[in-house]
XYZ file of C-alpha atoms in Angstrom:
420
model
C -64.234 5.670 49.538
C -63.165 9.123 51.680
C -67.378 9.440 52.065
C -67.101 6.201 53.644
C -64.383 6.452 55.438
C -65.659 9.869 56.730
C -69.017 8.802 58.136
C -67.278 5.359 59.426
C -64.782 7.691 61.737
C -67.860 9.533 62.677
C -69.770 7.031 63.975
C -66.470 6.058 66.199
C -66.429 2.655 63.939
C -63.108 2.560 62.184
C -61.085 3.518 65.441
C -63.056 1.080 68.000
C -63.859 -1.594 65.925
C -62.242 -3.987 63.474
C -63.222 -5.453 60.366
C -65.511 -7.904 61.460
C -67.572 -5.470 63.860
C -67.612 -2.967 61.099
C -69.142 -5.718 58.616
C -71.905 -6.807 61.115
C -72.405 -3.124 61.590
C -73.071 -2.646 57.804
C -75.082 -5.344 57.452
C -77.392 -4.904 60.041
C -78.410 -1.752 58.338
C -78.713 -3.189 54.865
C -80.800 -5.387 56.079
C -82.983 -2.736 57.957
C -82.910 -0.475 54.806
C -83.926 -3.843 52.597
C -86.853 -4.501 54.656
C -88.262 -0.735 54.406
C -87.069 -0.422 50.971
C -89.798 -3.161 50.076
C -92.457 -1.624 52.260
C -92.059 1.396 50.907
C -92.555 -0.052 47.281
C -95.294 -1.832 48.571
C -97.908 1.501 50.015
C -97.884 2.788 46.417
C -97.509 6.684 45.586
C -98.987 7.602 48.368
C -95.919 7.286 50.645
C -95.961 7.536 54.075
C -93.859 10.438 55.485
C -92.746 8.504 58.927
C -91.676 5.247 56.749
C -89.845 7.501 53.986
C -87.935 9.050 56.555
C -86.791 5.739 58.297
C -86.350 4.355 54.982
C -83.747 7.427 54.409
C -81.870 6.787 57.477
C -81.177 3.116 56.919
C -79.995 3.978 53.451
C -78.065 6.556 54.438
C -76.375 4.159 56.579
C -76.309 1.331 54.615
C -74.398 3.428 52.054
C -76.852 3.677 49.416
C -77.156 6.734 48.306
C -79.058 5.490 45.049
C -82.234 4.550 47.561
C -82.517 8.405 49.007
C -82.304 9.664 45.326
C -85.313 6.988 44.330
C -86.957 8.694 47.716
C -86.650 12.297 46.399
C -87.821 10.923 42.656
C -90.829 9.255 43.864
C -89.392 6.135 42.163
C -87.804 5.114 38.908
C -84.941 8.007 39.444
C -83.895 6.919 35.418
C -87.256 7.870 34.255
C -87.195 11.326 35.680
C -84.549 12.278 33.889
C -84.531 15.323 31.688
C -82.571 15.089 28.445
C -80.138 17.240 26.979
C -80.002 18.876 23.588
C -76.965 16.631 22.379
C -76.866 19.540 19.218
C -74.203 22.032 19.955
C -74.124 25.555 18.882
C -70.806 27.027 19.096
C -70.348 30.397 20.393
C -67.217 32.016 19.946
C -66.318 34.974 22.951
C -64.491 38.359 21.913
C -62.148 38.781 25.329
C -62.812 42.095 27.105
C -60.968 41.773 30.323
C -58.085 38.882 31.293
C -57.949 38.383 35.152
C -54.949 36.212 34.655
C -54.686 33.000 36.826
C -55.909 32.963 40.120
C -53.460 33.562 43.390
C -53.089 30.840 46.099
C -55.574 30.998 49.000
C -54.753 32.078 52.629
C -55.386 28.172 53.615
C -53.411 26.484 51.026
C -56.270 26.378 48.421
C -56.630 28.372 45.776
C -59.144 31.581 47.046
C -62.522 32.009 44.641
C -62.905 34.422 42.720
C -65.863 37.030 44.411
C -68.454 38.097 41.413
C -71.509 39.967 41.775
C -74.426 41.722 39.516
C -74.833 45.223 41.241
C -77.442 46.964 39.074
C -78.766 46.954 35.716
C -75.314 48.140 34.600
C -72.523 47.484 36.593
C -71.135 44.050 38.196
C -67.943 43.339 40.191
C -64.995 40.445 40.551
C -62.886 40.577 43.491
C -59.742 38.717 45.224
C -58.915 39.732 48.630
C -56.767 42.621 47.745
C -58.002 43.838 44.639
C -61.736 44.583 43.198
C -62.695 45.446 39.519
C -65.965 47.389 38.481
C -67.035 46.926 34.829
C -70.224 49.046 33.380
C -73.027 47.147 31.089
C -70.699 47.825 28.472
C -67.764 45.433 30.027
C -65.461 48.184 30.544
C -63.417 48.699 33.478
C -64.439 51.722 35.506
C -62.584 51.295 38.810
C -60.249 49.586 40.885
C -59.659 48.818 44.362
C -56.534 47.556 46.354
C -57.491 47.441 50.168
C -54.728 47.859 52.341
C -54.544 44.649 53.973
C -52.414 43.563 57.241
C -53.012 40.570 58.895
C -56.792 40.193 57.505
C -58.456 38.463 54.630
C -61.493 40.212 53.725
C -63.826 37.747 55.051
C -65.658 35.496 52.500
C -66.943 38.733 50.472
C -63.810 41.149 50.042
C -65.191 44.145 49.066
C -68.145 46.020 47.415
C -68.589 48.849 45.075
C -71.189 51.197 44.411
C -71.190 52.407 40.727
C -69.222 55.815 41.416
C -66.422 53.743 42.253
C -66.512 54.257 45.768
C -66.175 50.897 48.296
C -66.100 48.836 51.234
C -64.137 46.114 52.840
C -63.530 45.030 56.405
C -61.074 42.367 58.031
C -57.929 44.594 57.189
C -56.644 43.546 60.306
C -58.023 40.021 61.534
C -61.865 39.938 62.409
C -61.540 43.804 62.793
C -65.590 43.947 63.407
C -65.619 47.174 60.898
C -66.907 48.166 57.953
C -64.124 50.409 56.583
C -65.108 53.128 53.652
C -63.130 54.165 50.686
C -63.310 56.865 47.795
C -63.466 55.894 43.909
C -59.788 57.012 43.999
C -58.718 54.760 46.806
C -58.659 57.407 49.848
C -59.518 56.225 53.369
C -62.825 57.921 54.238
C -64.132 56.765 57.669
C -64.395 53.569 59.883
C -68.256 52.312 61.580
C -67.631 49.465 63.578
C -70.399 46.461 63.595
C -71.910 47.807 67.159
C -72.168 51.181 65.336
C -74.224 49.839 62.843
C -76.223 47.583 64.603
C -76.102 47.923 68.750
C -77.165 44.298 69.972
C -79.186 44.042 72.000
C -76.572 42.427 74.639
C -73.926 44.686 75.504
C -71.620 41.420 75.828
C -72.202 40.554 72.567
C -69.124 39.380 71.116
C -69.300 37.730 66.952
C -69.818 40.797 65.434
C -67.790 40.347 62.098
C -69.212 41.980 59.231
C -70.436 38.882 57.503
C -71.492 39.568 53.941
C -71.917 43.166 52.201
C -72.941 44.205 48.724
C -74.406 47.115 46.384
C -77.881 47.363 46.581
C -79.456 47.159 42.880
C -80.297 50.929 43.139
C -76.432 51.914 43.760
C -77.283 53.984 46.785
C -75.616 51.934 49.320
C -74.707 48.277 50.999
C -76.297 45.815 52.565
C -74.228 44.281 55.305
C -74.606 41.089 57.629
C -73.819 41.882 61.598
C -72.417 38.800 63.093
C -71.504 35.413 63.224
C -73.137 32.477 62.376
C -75.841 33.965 59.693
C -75.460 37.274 61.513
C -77.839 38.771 64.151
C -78.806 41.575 61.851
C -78.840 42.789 58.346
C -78.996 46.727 57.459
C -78.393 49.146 54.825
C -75.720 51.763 55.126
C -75.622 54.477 53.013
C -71.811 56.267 51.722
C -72.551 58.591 55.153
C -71.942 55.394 57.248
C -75.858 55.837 58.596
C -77.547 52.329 58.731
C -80.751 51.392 58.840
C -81.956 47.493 60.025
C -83.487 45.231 57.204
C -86.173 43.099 57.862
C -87.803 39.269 56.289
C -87.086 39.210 52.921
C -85.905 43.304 52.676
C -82.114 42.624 51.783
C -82.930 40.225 48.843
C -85.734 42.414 47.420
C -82.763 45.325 48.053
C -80.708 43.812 46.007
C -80.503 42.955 42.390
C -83.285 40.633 41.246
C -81.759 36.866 41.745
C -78.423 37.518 42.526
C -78.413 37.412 46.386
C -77.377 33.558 46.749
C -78.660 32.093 49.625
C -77.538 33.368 53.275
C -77.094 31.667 56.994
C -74.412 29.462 58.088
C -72.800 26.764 56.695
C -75.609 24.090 58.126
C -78.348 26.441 57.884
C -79.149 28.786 55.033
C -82.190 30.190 53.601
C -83.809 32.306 50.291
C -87.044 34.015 49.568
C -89.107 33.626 46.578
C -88.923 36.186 44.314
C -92.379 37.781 45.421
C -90.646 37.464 48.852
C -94.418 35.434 49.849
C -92.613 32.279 50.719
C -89.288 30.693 51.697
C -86.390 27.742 50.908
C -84.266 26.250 53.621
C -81.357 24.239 53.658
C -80.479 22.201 56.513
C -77.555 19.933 56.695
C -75.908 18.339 60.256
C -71.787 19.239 60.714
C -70.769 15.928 60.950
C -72.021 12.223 61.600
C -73.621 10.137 58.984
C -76.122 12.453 57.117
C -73.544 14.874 55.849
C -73.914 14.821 52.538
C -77.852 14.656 52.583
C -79.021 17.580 53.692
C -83.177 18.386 53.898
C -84.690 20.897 51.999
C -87.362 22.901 53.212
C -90.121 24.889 51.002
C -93.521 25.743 51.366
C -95.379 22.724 52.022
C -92.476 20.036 51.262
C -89.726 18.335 53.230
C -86.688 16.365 50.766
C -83.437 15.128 51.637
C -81.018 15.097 48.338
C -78.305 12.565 48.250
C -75.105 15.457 47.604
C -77.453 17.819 47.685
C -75.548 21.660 47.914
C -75.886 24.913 48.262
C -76.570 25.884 44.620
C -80.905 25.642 45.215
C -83.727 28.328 44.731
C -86.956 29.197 43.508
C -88.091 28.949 39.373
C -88.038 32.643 38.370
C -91.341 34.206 39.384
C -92.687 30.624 41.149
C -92.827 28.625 43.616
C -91.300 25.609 42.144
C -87.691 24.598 42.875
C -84.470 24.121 41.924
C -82.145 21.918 43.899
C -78.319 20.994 43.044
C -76.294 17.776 44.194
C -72.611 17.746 43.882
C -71.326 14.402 42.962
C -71.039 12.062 46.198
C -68.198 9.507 46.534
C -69.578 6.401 45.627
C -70.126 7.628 42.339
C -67.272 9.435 41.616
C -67.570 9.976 38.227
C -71.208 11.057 38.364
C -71.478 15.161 37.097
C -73.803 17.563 39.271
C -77.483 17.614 39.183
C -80.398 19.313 39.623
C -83.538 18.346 40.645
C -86.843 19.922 40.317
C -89.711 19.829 42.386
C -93.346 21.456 42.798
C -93.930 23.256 45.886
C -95.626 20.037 47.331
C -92.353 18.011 46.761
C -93.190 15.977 44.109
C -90.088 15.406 41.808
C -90.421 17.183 38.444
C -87.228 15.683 36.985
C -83.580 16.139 37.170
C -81.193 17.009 35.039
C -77.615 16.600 34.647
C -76.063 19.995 34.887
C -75.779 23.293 37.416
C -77.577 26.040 37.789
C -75.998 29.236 36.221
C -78.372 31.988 35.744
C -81.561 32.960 34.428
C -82.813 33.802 30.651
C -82.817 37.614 30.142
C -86.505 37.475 29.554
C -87.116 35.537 33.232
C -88.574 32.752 30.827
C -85.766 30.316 31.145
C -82.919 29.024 33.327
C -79.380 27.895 32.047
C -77.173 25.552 32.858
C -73.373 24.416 33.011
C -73.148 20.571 32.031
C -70.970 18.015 32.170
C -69.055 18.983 28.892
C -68.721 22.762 29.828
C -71.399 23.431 27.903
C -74.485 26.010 28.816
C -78.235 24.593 28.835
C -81.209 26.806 28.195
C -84.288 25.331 29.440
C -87.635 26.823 29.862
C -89.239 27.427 33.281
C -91.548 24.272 32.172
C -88.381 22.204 31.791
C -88.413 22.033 28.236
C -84.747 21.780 26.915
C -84.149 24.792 24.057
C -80.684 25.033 23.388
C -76.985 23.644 24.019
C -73.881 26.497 23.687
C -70.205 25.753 23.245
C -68.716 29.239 24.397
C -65.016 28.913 22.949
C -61.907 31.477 22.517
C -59.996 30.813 19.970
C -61.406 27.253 19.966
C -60.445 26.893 23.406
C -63.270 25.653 25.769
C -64.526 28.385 27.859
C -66.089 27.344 30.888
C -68.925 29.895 32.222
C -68.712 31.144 35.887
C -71.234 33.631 35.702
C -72.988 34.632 32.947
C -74.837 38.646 32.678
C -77.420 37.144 29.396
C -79.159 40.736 29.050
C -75.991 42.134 28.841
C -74.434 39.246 26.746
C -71.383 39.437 28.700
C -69.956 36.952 30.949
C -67.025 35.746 33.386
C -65.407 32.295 32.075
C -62.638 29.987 32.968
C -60.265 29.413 29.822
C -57.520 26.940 31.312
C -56.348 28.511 34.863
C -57.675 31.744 33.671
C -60.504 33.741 34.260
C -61.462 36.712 31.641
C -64.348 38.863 31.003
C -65.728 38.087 27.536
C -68.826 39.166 25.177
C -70.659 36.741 22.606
């Protein structure tokens, strides 16, 4: 019902019209969306592109989301679906590292948790005022308390490098610099975003840093200049000199996978792994298509009914991996993912979220709708289903490290750092 309510007050419906108006409105499209619903079933699986995407509109506003999912299937969405080991293997966790429960948020939510994979053998979890760096081992090596004022830390915090030395900015509000710190917490020196990066217009104004994080060598950071998916990306080494990243540079940078996708809220982006090719999200800020946002990869246009930000490439492929957060109307439904070849036809879906990939780069895994982690194989062949538990408590994976058989999980309001 808020979906509804949401695109109704968009479209200027619920404040200018009543009931009745409202009604005609509705039905007008169902009965546009009816009419190219049967066409569509009509031309066969060859599907024209112009009457797909007019068929997606209508449903879109005729409030079936079910029709855009059959779109994005190719048909019977039931019969693409991919089916679950329903045999559990339980997997009991040895706790390394308790986090404790997580603080309120600056904006009266709770704020997430910040955890990367640096290199081969160190990762990172950060709040906005403190940062932890655990080795391969899942022992704590440093901490970090950034002397905040006024600022947050942006969306990213801080980074380390393995020494223990880090970064932050925003220590006062949208303080455009990228300030340096010692393994032992000691102020080192300031660059500001121009430093790093002079625009190219001297009036240039949204230069926040971004984004920043360890490259997957542990020589430096990779930092985002500017607002709004940034107007450049470079590398800064511990000296504060930077360097300007091009293409698909800061992902290959970085370590292998890890680097979710980067842009603005409507508009973000990933490479392939072979950095040969690329994925784009697109999604409108408001009006009746939030909530469906298009896809873009290599030869292939979808639009995904909840579709999210959680989407990428196979490991070493072209094929893709799309999530959808559960819309509205079906309230109850748990995320998906969808899979589709690199000319968009729909490999299947499955119900669960992408977590990580199989040490080996063979397989992906999966949280599910019981809290439970998936192994499938890159050809979509379910291989396993894992309880991870503490003391027979459900653990709930946030990230998982698999070569390192260590992982971050949610037990109750808690996060810890566990091994199996």
């Amino acid at each position: 019902m808020k979906r509804v309510l949401y695109c109704s007050f968009l479209l200027g419906i619920l404040p200018l019209a009543g009931a009745t108006e409202y009604e005609d409105y509705q039905a007008e499209w169902k009965a546009k969306a009816d009419l190219l619903y049967a066409e569509w079933h009509k031309s066969g699986s060859t599907h024209d592109a112009e009457l797909q995407s007019n068929l997606i509109l209508a449903a879109i506003r005729a409030e079936r989301p079910q029709v855009v999912e059959e779109v994005a299937a190719g048909g019977d969405v039931a019969a693409k679906e991919i089916k679950l080991p329903t045999e559990v293997a339980p997997l009991p966790l040895k706790v390394l590292f308790d986090f404790g429960v997580l603080p309120p948020g600056p904006y009266s939510e709770q704020t997430p948790w910040v955890i990367r994979r640096m290199t081969k053998n160190h990762f990172e979890v950060w709040l906005p005022k403190h940062g932890w760096l655990f080795n391969g081992e899942g022992k704590l090596e440093s901490e970090a308390f950034p002397p905040r004022r006024d600022g947050k830390g942006r969306e990213w915090y801080g980074a380390f490098l393995p020494d223990g030395q880090w970064v932050t900015t925003d220590l006062w509000e949208s303080d455009r610099t990228l300030h340096f710190f010692s393994a032992k917490g000691k102020w080192r020196k300031d660059r500001t975003a121009k430093q790093l990066a002079p625009p190219k217009d001297p009036l240039a104004f949204s230069d926040i840093l971004g984004w920043a994080r360890c490259d997957k060598r542990g020589k430096g950071w990779v930092v985002s200049i500017g607002a709004n998916g940034g107007r450049a990306i470079v590398f800064v080494t511990p000296k504060g000199e930077a360097r300007e990243l091009k293409g698909s540079e800061p992902w290959q940078l970085c370590y292998l996978r890890d680097m979710e996708p980067k842009g603005m809220f409507t508009c973000l982006s990933r490479p392939s792994d072979d950095g040969k090719t690329r994925m784009e999200f697109h999604s409108p800020s408001h009006g009746p298509q939030v909530g469906f946002p298009e896809y873009n990869f290599a030869h292939a246009e979808v639009r995904i009914a909840g579709g999210d930000t959680n989407f990428g490439f196979f490991p070493g492929s072209d094929k893709v991996f799309i999530g959808a957060s559960p819309y509205t109307w079906n309230a109850n439904e748990p995320p998906k993912t969808w899979f589709f070849n690199p000319d968009g036809t729909c490999l299947g879906w499955i119900r669960g979220a992408y977590l990580t990939d199989s040490a080996d780069g063979k397989a992906m895994l999966f949280l599910d709708a019981n809290g439970d982690v998936v192994t499938m194989s890159t050809e979509l062949v379910s291989k396993s289903r894992e309880r991870f538990t503490v003391d027979g408590v459900p653990a709930i994976a946030s990230r998982l490290f698999p070569d390192l058989h260590l992982g971050l999980f949610r037990v109750k309001e808690e996060l810890i750092l566990a091994r199996w």
